[in-house]
Coordinates of C-alpha atoms in Angstrom, one line a residue:
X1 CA -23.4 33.5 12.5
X2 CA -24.8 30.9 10.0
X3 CA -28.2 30.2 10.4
X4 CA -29.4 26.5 10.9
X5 CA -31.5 24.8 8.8
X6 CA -34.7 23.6 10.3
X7 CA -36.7 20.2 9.6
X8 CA -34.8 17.0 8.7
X9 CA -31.3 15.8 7.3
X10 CA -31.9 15.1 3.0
X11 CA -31.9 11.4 3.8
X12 CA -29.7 11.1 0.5
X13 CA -26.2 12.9 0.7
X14 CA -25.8 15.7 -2.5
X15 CA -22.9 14.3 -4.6
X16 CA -19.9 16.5 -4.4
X17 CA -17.9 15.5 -7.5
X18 CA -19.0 12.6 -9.1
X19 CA -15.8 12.6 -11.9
X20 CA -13.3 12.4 -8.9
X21 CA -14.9 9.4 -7.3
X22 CA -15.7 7.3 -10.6
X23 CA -11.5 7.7 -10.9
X24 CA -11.1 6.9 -7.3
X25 CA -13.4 3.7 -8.3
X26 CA -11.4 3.0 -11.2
X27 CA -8.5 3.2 -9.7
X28 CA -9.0 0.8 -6.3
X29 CA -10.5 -1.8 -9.3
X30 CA -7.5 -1.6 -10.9
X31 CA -5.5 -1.8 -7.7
X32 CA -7.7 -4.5 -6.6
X33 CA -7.4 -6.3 -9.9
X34 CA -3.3 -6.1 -9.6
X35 CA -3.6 -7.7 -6.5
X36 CA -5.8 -10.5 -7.2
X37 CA -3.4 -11.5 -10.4
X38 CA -0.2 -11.2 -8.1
X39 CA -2.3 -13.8 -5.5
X40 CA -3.3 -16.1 -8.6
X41 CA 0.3 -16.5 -9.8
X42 CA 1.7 -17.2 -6.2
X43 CA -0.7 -19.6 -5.8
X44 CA 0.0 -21.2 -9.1
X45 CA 3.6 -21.4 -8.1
X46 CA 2.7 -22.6 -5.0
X47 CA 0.6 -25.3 -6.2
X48 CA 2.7 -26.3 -9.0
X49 CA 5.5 -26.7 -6.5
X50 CA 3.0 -28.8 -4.3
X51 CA 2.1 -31.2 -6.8
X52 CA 5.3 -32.1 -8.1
X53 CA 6.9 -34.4 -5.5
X54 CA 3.4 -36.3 -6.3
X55 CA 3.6 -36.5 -9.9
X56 CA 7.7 -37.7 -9.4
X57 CA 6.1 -40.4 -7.0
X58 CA 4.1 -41.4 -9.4
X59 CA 6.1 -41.8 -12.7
X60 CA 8.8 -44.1 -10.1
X61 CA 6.1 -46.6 -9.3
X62 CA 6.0 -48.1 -12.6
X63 CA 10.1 -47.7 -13.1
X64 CA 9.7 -49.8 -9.6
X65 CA 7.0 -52.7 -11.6
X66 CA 9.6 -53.1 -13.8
X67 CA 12.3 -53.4 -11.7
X68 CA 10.2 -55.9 -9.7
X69 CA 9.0 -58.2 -12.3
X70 CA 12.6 -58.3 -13.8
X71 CA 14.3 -59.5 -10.6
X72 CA 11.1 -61.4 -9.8
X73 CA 11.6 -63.3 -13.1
X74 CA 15.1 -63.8 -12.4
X75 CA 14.2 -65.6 -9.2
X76 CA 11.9 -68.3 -10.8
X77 CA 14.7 -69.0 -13.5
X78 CA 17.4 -70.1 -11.3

């Protein structure tokens, strides 16, 4: 039989291997990290794709001026 240990719990935990969890750390950043770029381009793409119906509505309305004014003009000739 072991014997128990009398008294309180160390209220700090003894590091078991600090080398393995600094990789474990570096590696979930780096993880973490992938997945925040993948996010970033999606979203890019995503808003990119959002905005261009907007920007194609745009450039038409002053194609539409022109085509306005010139049949507009054409009107007041006659």
């Amino acid at each position: 039989m072991k014997p128990k240990m009398k008294g309180r719990r160390p209220q700090v935990a003894q590091p078991k291997d600090i080398s393995s969890d600094k990789s474990r750390k570096i590696n979930t950043d780096a993880e973490y990290l992938k997945q925040l770029e993948e996010e970033n381009l999606k979203l890019r793409i995503e808003n990119a794709y959002l905005k261009e119906p907007r920007r194609l509505r745009l450039e038409g309305i002053p194609q539409n001026k022109k085509r306005e004014s010139s049949t507009a003009s054409e009107e007041n000739s006659n």
